[in-house]
Short mmCIF file of N, CA and C in Angstrom, two decimals:
data_model
loop_
_atom_site.label_atom_id
_atom_site.label_comp_id
_atom_site.label_asym_id
_atom_site.label_seq_id
_atom_site.Cartn_x
_atom_site.Cartn_y
_atom_site.Cartn_z
N UNK A 670 0.86 -1.17 0.00
CA UNK A 670 0.00 0.00 0.00
C UNK A 670 0.90 1.23 0.00
N UNK A 671 0.71 2.09 -0.93
CA UNK A 671 1.52 3.30 -0.97
C UNK A 671 1.03 4.29 0.08
N UNK A 672 1.88 5.24 0.40
CA UNK A 672 1.55 6.23 1.43
C UNK A 672 0.25 6.96 1.12
N UNK A 673 0.01 7.23 -0.15
CA UNK A 673 -1.19 7.97 -0.51
C UNK A 673 -2.46 7.13 -0.35
N UNK A 674 -2.30 5.79 -0.29
CA UNK A 674 -3.46 4.91 -0.14
C UNK A 674 -3.80 4.63 1.32
N UNK A 675 -2.94 5.02 2.25
CA UNK A 675 -3.17 4.70 3.65
C UNK A 675 -4.31 5.55 4.18
N UNK A 676 -5.18 4.88 4.91
CA UNK A 676 -6.33 5.56 5.49
C UNK A 676 -6.50 5.12 6.93
N UNK A 677 -7.06 5.99 7.71
CA UNK A 677 -7.39 5.69 9.09
C UNK A 677 -8.87 5.38 9.15
N UNK A 678 -9.20 4.22 9.68
CA UNK A 678 -10.60 3.84 9.83
C UNK A 678 -10.88 3.72 11.33
N UNK A 679 -11.87 4.42 11.80
CA UNK A 679 -12.25 4.36 13.20
C UNK A 679 -13.65 3.76 13.28
N UNK A 680 -13.76 2.69 14.06
CA UNK A 680 -15.05 2.04 14.25
C UNK A 680 -15.47 2.26 15.69
N UNK A 681 -16.52 3.00 15.87
CA UNK A 681 -16.98 3.37 17.20
C UNK A 681 -18.43 2.91 17.34
N UNK A 682 -18.66 2.04 18.31
CA UNK A 682 -20.01 1.53 18.54
C UNK A 682 -20.07 0.90 19.93
N UNK A 683 -21.27 0.69 20.40
CA UNK A 683 -21.44 0.08 21.72
C UNK A 683 -21.16 -1.42 21.65
N UNK A 684 -21.04 -2.03 22.82
CA UNK A 684 -20.77 -3.47 22.89
C UNK A 684 -21.84 -4.25 22.15
N UNK A 685 -21.41 -5.26 21.41
CA UNK A 685 -22.34 -6.12 20.70
C UNK A 685 -22.85 -5.56 19.39
N UNK A 686 -22.30 -4.43 18.96
CA UNK A 686 -22.78 -3.79 17.74
C UNK A 686 -22.10 -4.30 16.47
N UNK A 687 -21.07 -5.14 16.62
CA UNK A 687 -20.43 -5.72 15.45
C UNK A 687 -19.09 -5.10 15.07
N UNK A 688 -18.42 -4.45 16.01
CA UNK A 688 -17.11 -3.86 15.69
C UNK A 688 -16.10 -4.93 15.29
N UNK A 689 -16.08 -6.04 16.01
CA UNK A 689 -15.12 -7.11 15.70
C UNK A 689 -15.37 -7.66 14.30
N UNK A 690 -16.62 -7.86 13.95
CA UNK A 690 -16.97 -8.34 12.60
C UNK A 690 -16.51 -7.34 11.55
N UNK A 691 -16.78 -6.07 11.77
CA UNK A 691 -16.42 -5.02 10.82
C UNK A 691 -14.91 -4.91 10.68
N UNK A 692 -14.20 -4.96 11.81
CA UNK A 692 -12.75 -4.86 11.76
C UNK A 692 -12.13 -6.10 11.10
N UNK A 693 -12.72 -7.26 11.33
CA UNK A 693 -12.22 -8.48 10.71
C UNK A 693 -12.40 -8.41 9.20
N UNK A 694 -13.54 -7.95 8.75
CA UNK A 694 -13.76 -7.84 7.30
C UNK A 694 -12.79 -6.84 6.67
N UNK A 695 -12.55 -5.72 7.33
CA UNK A 695 -11.61 -4.73 6.81
C UNK A 695 -10.19 -5.31 6.77
N UNK A 696 -9.83 -6.04 7.80
CA UNK A 696 -8.52 -6.68 7.85
C UNK A 696 -8.38 -7.69 6.71
N UNK A 697 -9.38 -8.55 6.54
CA UNK A 697 -9.34 -9.55 5.48
C UNK A 697 -9.26 -8.89 4.10
N UNK A 698 -10.06 -7.87 3.91
CA UNK A 698 -10.07 -7.17 2.62
C UNK A 698 -8.66 -6.65 2.28
N UNK A 699 -8.01 -6.08 3.27
CA UNK A 699 -6.67 -5.54 3.05
C UNK A 699 -5.64 -6.66 2.83
N UNK A 700 -5.66 -7.64 3.70
CA UNK A 700 -4.64 -8.69 3.69
C UNK A 700 -4.78 -9.62 2.47
N UNK A 701 -5.98 -9.88 2.04
CA UNK A 701 -6.15 -10.80 0.92
C UNK A 701 -5.73 -10.19 -0.41
N UNK A 702 -5.65 -8.87 -0.49
CA UNK A 702 -5.18 -8.22 -1.73
C UNK A 702 -3.69 -8.48 -1.93
N UNK A 703 -2.92 -8.40 -0.86
CA UNK A 703 -1.47 -8.60 -0.89
C UNK A 703 -1.10 -9.48 0.29
N UNK A 704 -1.28 -10.78 0.16
CA UNK A 704 -1.20 -11.68 1.31
C UNK A 704 0.18 -11.89 1.91
N UNK A 705 1.22 -11.52 1.21
CA UNK A 705 2.57 -11.81 1.70
C UNK A 705 2.93 -11.03 2.96
N UNK A 706 2.69 -9.73 2.99
CA UNK A 706 3.12 -8.95 4.16
C UNK A 706 2.26 -7.73 4.45
N UNK A 707 1.12 -7.61 3.83
CA UNK A 707 0.30 -6.41 4.05
C UNK A 707 -0.29 -6.33 5.45
N UNK A 708 -0.30 -7.45 6.19
CA UNK A 708 -0.78 -7.41 7.57
C UNK A 708 0.07 -6.47 8.42
N UNK A 709 1.32 -6.25 8.00
CA UNK A 709 2.21 -5.35 8.75
C UNK A 709 1.78 -3.89 8.61
N UNK A 710 0.90 -3.59 7.66
CA UNK A 710 0.43 -2.23 7.45
C UNK A 710 -0.81 -1.91 8.28
N UNK A 711 -1.31 -2.90 9.02
CA UNK A 711 -2.53 -2.74 9.80
C UNK A 711 -2.18 -2.54 11.26
N UNK A 712 -2.82 -1.56 11.89
CA UNK A 712 -2.69 -1.34 13.32
C UNK A 712 -4.10 -1.30 13.89
N UNK A 713 -4.48 -2.33 14.61
CA UNK A 713 -5.80 -2.37 15.24
C UNK A 713 -5.63 -2.04 16.72
N UNK A 714 -6.44 -1.11 17.22
CA UNK A 714 -6.35 -0.66 18.61
C UNK A 714 -7.70 -0.85 19.27
N UNK A 715 -7.69 -1.56 20.39
CA UNK A 715 -8.92 -1.80 21.14
C UNK A 715 -8.71 -1.33 22.59
N UNK A 716 -9.73 -1.47 23.41
CA UNK A 716 -9.64 -0.98 24.78
C UNK A 716 -9.14 -2.01 25.78
N UNK A 717 -9.46 -3.28 25.58
CA UNK A 717 -9.13 -4.27 26.59
C UNK A 717 -8.27 -5.39 26.01
N UNK A 718 -7.58 -6.09 26.91
CA UNK A 718 -6.80 -7.26 26.49
C UNK A 718 -7.71 -8.34 25.94
N UNK A 719 -8.89 -8.47 26.53
CA UNK A 719 -9.86 -9.45 26.04
C UNK A 719 -10.27 -9.15 24.60
N UNK A 720 -10.53 -7.89 24.30
CA UNK A 720 -10.92 -7.51 22.94
C UNK A 720 -9.76 -7.73 21.97
N UNK A 721 -8.55 -7.47 22.41
CA UNK A 721 -7.36 -7.69 21.59
C UNK A 721 -7.24 -9.17 21.24
N UNK A 722 -7.35 -10.01 22.24
CA UNK A 722 -7.26 -11.47 22.04
C UNK A 722 -8.37 -11.95 21.11
N UNK A 723 -9.58 -11.45 21.33
CA UNK A 723 -10.72 -11.86 20.50
C UNK A 723 -10.51 -11.45 19.04
N UNK A 724 -9.99 -10.27 18.82
CA UNK A 724 -9.76 -9.79 17.46
C UNK A 724 -8.70 -10.63 16.75
N UNK A 725 -7.60 -10.91 17.43
CA UNK A 725 -6.56 -11.75 16.84
C UNK A 725 -7.11 -13.14 16.51
N UNK A 726 -7.85 -13.71 17.46
CA UNK A 726 -8.43 -15.04 17.23
C UNK A 726 -9.36 -15.03 16.02
N UNK A 727 -10.14 -13.99 15.88
CA UNK A 727 -11.07 -13.90 14.75
C UNK A 727 -10.30 -13.78 13.43
N UNK A 728 -9.25 -12.98 13.42
CA UNK A 728 -8.43 -12.85 12.21
C UNK A 728 -7.90 -14.22 11.79
N UNK A 729 -7.31 -14.94 12.75
CA UNK A 729 -6.76 -16.26 12.44
C UNK A 729 -7.84 -17.25 12.02
N UNK A 730 -8.92 -17.27 12.76
CA UNK A 730 -10.01 -18.21 12.46
C UNK A 730 -10.54 -18.00 11.05
N UNK A 731 -10.77 -16.76 10.68
CA UNK A 731 -11.34 -16.49 9.36
C UNK A 731 -10.35 -16.74 8.24
N UNK A 732 -9.09 -16.42 8.45
CA UNK A 732 -8.08 -16.75 7.43
C UNK A 732 -7.99 -18.26 7.25
N UNK A 733 -8.01 -18.99 8.36
CA UNK A 733 -7.96 -20.46 8.30
C UNK A 733 -9.17 -21.01 7.56
N UNK A 734 -10.35 -20.50 7.90
CA UNK A 734 -11.58 -20.96 7.25
C UNK A 734 -11.56 -20.64 5.76
N UNK A 735 -11.16 -19.43 5.41
CA UNK A 735 -11.09 -19.05 4.00
C UNK A 735 -10.05 -19.87 3.24
N UNK A 736 -9.01 -20.30 3.92
CA UNK A 736 -7.97 -21.12 3.29
C UNK A 736 -8.44 -22.56 3.08
N UNK A 737 -9.21 -23.09 4.03
CA UNK A 737 -9.60 -24.50 3.99
C UNK A 737 -10.98 -24.74 3.39
N UNK A 738 -11.97 -24.04 3.92
CA UNK A 738 -13.36 -24.23 3.48
C UNK A 738 -14.03 -22.86 3.37
N UNK A 739 -13.69 -22.11 2.34
CA UNK A 739 -14.13 -20.71 2.24
C UNK A 739 -15.65 -20.52 2.35
N UNK A 740 -16.42 -21.46 1.85
CA UNK A 740 -17.88 -21.31 1.88
C UNK A 740 -18.44 -21.28 3.31
N UNK A 741 -17.68 -21.76 4.27
CA UNK A 741 -18.14 -21.79 5.67
C UNK A 741 -17.86 -20.48 6.40
N UNK A 742 -17.16 -19.57 5.78
CA UNK A 742 -16.85 -18.30 6.42
C UNK A 742 -18.00 -17.32 6.23
N UNK A 743 -18.35 -16.56 7.26
CA UNK A 743 -19.38 -15.53 7.10
C UNK A 743 -18.95 -14.41 6.15
N UNK A 744 -17.67 -14.38 5.81
CA UNK A 744 -17.13 -13.36 4.91
C UNK A 744 -17.01 -13.84 3.47
N UNK A 745 -17.37 -15.07 3.23
CA UNK A 745 -17.20 -15.66 1.90
C UNK A 745 -17.87 -14.83 0.80
N UNK A 746 -19.08 -14.35 1.06
CA UNK A 746 -19.80 -13.60 0.02
C UNK A 746 -19.06 -12.32 -0.38
N UNK A 747 -18.26 -11.78 0.51
CA UNK A 747 -17.50 -10.57 0.19
C UNK A 747 -16.31 -10.86 -0.73
N UNK A 748 -15.86 -12.12 -0.76
CA UNK A 748 -14.65 -12.47 -1.49
C UNK A 748 -14.83 -13.59 -2.50
N UNK A 749 -16.06 -14.08 -2.70
CA UNK A 749 -16.26 -15.27 -3.52
C UNK A 749 -15.83 -15.10 -4.97
N UNK A 750 -15.73 -13.89 -5.46
CA UNK A 750 -15.31 -13.66 -6.85
C UNK A 750 -13.79 -13.71 -7.02
N UNK A 751 -13.07 -13.87 -5.93
CA UNK A 751 -11.61 -13.92 -5.97
C UNK A 751 -11.17 -15.36 -6.27
N UNK A 752 -10.59 -15.58 -7.44
CA UNK A 752 -10.15 -16.92 -7.83
C UNK A 752 -9.03 -17.45 -6.94
N UNK A 753 -8.28 -16.54 -6.36
CA UNK A 753 -7.14 -16.93 -5.53
C UNK A 753 -7.45 -16.86 -4.03
N UNK A 754 -8.71 -16.85 -3.68
CA UNK A 754 -9.12 -16.65 -2.29
C UNK A 754 -8.42 -17.61 -1.33
N UNK A 755 -8.55 -18.90 -1.55
CA UNK A 755 -7.96 -19.89 -0.64
C UNK A 755 -6.44 -19.78 -0.60
N UNK A 756 -5.83 -19.63 -1.77
CA UNK A 756 -4.37 -19.52 -1.82
C UNK A 756 -3.89 -18.26 -1.10
N UNK A 757 -4.57 -17.16 -1.33
CA UNK A 757 -4.19 -15.90 -0.67
C UNK A 757 -4.38 -15.99 0.84
N UNK A 758 -5.46 -16.62 1.28
CA UNK A 758 -5.71 -16.78 2.71
C UNK A 758 -4.62 -17.65 3.34
N UNK A 759 -4.23 -18.72 2.66
CA UNK A 759 -3.15 -19.59 3.15
C UNK A 759 -1.82 -18.82 3.25
N UNK A 760 -1.51 -18.07 2.22
CA UNK A 760 -0.27 -17.29 2.21
C UNK A 760 -0.26 -16.27 3.34
N UNK A 761 -1.37 -15.56 3.50
CA UNK A 761 -1.47 -14.55 4.57
C UNK A 761 -1.33 -15.20 5.94
N UNK A 762 -2.01 -16.31 6.13
CA UNK A 762 -1.96 -17.02 7.41
C UNK A 762 -0.54 -17.48 7.73
N UNK A 763 0.13 -18.05 6.75
CA UNK A 763 1.52 -18.49 6.96
C UNK A 763 2.43 -17.31 7.26
N UNK A 764 2.26 -16.23 6.52
CA UNK A 764 3.10 -15.05 6.74
C UNK A 764 2.93 -14.51 8.15
N UNK A 765 1.71 -14.44 8.62
CA UNK A 765 1.45 -13.93 9.97
C UNK A 765 2.01 -14.88 11.03
N UNK A 766 1.84 -16.17 10.82
CA UNK A 766 2.34 -17.14 11.79
C UNK A 766 3.87 -17.10 11.90
N UNK A 767 4.55 -16.85 10.78
CA UNK A 767 6.02 -16.77 10.81
C UNK A 767 6.51 -15.43 11.33
N UNK A 768 5.64 -14.45 11.42
CA UNK A 768 6.01 -13.13 11.92
C UNK A 768 4.89 -12.61 12.82
N UNK A 769 4.60 -13.36 13.86
CA UNK A 769 3.46 -13.03 14.72
C UNK A 769 3.58 -11.63 15.32
N UNK A 770 4.79 -11.19 15.62
CA UNK A 770 5.01 -9.86 16.17
C UNK A 770 4.63 -8.75 15.20
N UNK A 771 4.58 -9.08 13.92
CA UNK A 771 4.21 -8.09 12.91
C UNK A 771 2.72 -7.82 12.85
N UNK A 772 1.93 -8.69 13.49
CA UNK A 772 0.47 -8.49 13.56
C UNK A 772 0.21 -7.55 14.73
N UNK A 773 -0.11 -6.31 14.43
CA UNK A 773 -0.23 -5.28 15.46
C UNK A 773 -1.69 -5.06 15.85
N UNK A 774 -2.08 -5.79 16.87
CA UNK A 774 -3.39 -5.61 17.49
C UNK A 774 -3.10 -5.36 18.95
N UNK A 775 -3.40 -4.16 19.41
CA UNK A 775 -2.98 -3.75 20.75
C UNK A 775 -4.10 -3.04 21.49
N UNK A 776 -3.90 -2.94 22.79
CA UNK A 776 -4.79 -2.10 23.58
C UNK A 776 -4.34 -0.66 23.39
N UNK A 777 -5.21 0.26 23.67
CA UNK A 777 -4.89 1.67 23.45
C UNK A 777 -3.71 2.11 24.32
N UNK A 778 -3.61 1.59 25.55
CA UNK A 778 -2.49 1.99 26.40
C UNK A 778 -1.16 1.44 25.88
N UNK A 779 -1.12 0.19 25.38
CA UNK A 779 0.13 -0.33 24.86
C UNK A 779 0.51 0.36 23.54
N UNK A 780 -0.50 0.76 22.78
CA UNK A 780 -0.24 1.50 21.54
C UNK A 780 0.46 2.83 21.86
N UNK A 781 -0.05 3.56 22.84
CA UNK A 781 0.57 4.83 23.21
C UNK A 781 1.92 4.64 23.88
N UNK A 782 2.10 3.55 24.60
CA UNK A 782 3.43 3.27 25.17
C UNK A 782 4.45 3.06 24.05
N UNK A 783 4.04 2.39 22.97
CA UNK A 783 4.93 2.21 21.81
C UNK A 783 5.30 3.56 21.19
N UNK A 784 4.32 4.45 21.11
CA UNK A 784 4.59 5.79 20.56
C UNK A 784 5.58 6.53 21.46
N UNK A 785 5.38 6.47 22.76
CA UNK A 785 6.28 7.13 23.71
C UNK A 785 7.68 6.53 23.62
N UNK A 786 7.76 5.22 23.48
CA UNK A 786 9.05 4.54 23.35
C UNK A 786 9.79 5.05 22.10
N UNK A 787 9.09 5.10 20.97
CA UNK A 787 9.70 5.58 19.73
C UNK A 787 10.11 7.05 19.85
N UNK A 788 9.27 7.85 20.49
CA UNK A 788 9.59 9.26 20.69
C UNK A 788 10.82 9.43 21.57
N UNK A 789 10.91 8.62 22.61
CA UNK A 789 12.06 8.69 23.51
C UNK A 789 13.35 8.39 22.74
N UNK A 790 13.32 7.41 21.88
CA UNK A 790 14.50 7.09 21.07
C UNK A 790 14.85 8.25 20.15
N UNK A 791 13.83 8.84 19.51
CA UNK A 791 14.07 10.00 18.63
C UNK A 791 14.68 11.17 19.39
N UNK A 792 14.28 11.34 20.65
CA UNK A 792 14.78 12.44 21.48
C UNK A 792 16.06 12.07 22.22
N UNK A 793 16.59 10.90 21.89
CA UNK A 793 17.81 10.38 22.51
C UNK A 793 17.68 10.25 24.03
N UNK A 794 16.51 9.79 24.43
CA UNK A 794 16.25 9.52 25.84
C UNK A 794 16.31 8.01 26.06
N UNK A 795 16.21 7.61 27.30
CA UNK A 795 16.18 6.18 27.59
C UNK A 795 14.93 5.58 26.97
N UNK A 796 15.07 4.48 26.23
CA UNK A 796 13.89 3.87 25.61
C UNK A 796 12.93 3.26 26.64
N UNK A 797 13.35 3.18 27.88
CA UNK A 797 12.47 2.61 28.90
C UNK A 797 11.52 3.65 29.48
N UNK A 798 11.53 4.86 28.94
CA UNK A 798 10.66 5.93 29.41
C UNK A 798 9.20 5.50 29.34
N UNK A 799 8.49 5.71 30.42
CA UNK A 799 7.06 5.36 30.46
C UNK A 799 6.29 6.58 30.95
N UNK A 800 5.06 6.69 30.49
CA UNK A 800 4.20 7.77 30.97
C UNK A 800 3.27 7.18 32.02
N UNK A 801 3.23 7.83 33.14
CA UNK A 801 2.31 7.44 34.19
C UNK A 801 1.59 8.69 34.64
N UNK A 802 0.30 8.61 34.69
CA UNK A 802 -0.49 9.76 35.12
C UNK A 802 -0.85 9.61 36.59
N UNK A 803 -0.46 10.57 37.34
CA UNK A 803 -0.79 10.60 38.75
C UNK A 803 -1.53 11.91 39.00
N UNK A 804 -2.81 11.83 39.26
CA UNK A 804 -3.59 13.06 39.45
C UNK A 804 -3.09 13.86 40.64
N UNK A 805 -2.63 13.18 41.69
CA UNK A 805 -2.11 13.90 42.85
C UNK A 805 -0.89 14.73 42.47
N UNK A 806 0.01 14.13 41.70
CA UNK A 806 1.21 14.83 41.28
C UNK A 806 0.86 16.01 40.36
N UNK A 807 -0.07 15.80 39.45
CA UNK A 807 -0.47 16.86 38.53
C UNK A 807 -1.15 18.00 39.28
N UNK A 808 -2.03 17.67 40.21
CA UNK A 808 -2.68 18.70 41.03
C UNK A 808 -1.65 19.46 41.85
N UNK A 809 -0.68 18.74 42.41
CA UNK A 809 0.37 19.39 43.19
C UNK A 809 1.16 20.37 42.36
N UNK A 810 1.53 19.97 41.15
CA UNK A 810 2.26 20.86 40.26
C UNK A 810 1.41 22.07 39.85
N UNK A 811 0.13 21.83 39.61
CA UNK A 811 -0.76 22.93 39.21
C UNK A 811 -0.91 23.95 40.34
N UNK A 812 -1.07 23.47 41.57
CA UNK A 812 -1.20 24.37 42.72
C UNK A 812 0.10 25.13 42.94
N UNK A 813 1.21 24.40 42.78
CA UNK A 813 2.52 25.03 42.94
C UNK A 813 2.73 26.16 41.94
N UNK A 814 2.34 25.93 40.70
CA UNK A 814 2.49 26.94 39.65
C UNK A 814 1.52 28.09 39.86
N UNK A 815 0.37 27.79 40.40
CA UNK A 815 -0.62 28.84 40.66
C UNK A 815 -0.09 29.85 41.67
N UNK A 816 0.58 29.35 42.72
CA UNK A 816 1.13 30.25 43.74
C UNK A 816 2.47 30.74 43.32
#
């Protein structure tokens, strides 16, 4: 995907509204076009570790199903015109399994910690820098500055 093709997609909905299904379909659509390494271009961010695990499991389950028995996938109708569907799903699945760390599905806090880590390196700071919010400390500093 070229830089000009990159887009940010935000899916915001209440629990049970189908965010995981929507995100899985978007992931599959992207990965099946270029199955070798396009999964590395995807960054999925959720709120909880449970949601992160569920999303990863769904990605794997659907790629496996599309590779083995595509008609059994709820996403089959979206991709049934693709002659290379099973082969592409197999290739994508293998690529992800051999580079599991390249599949970036994270909680929002770990996502921002990664950003802070990268920023610390750019600023030539210790890469172990972490952000911790302490309301007591912030209030103390605010009161101190006020006086």
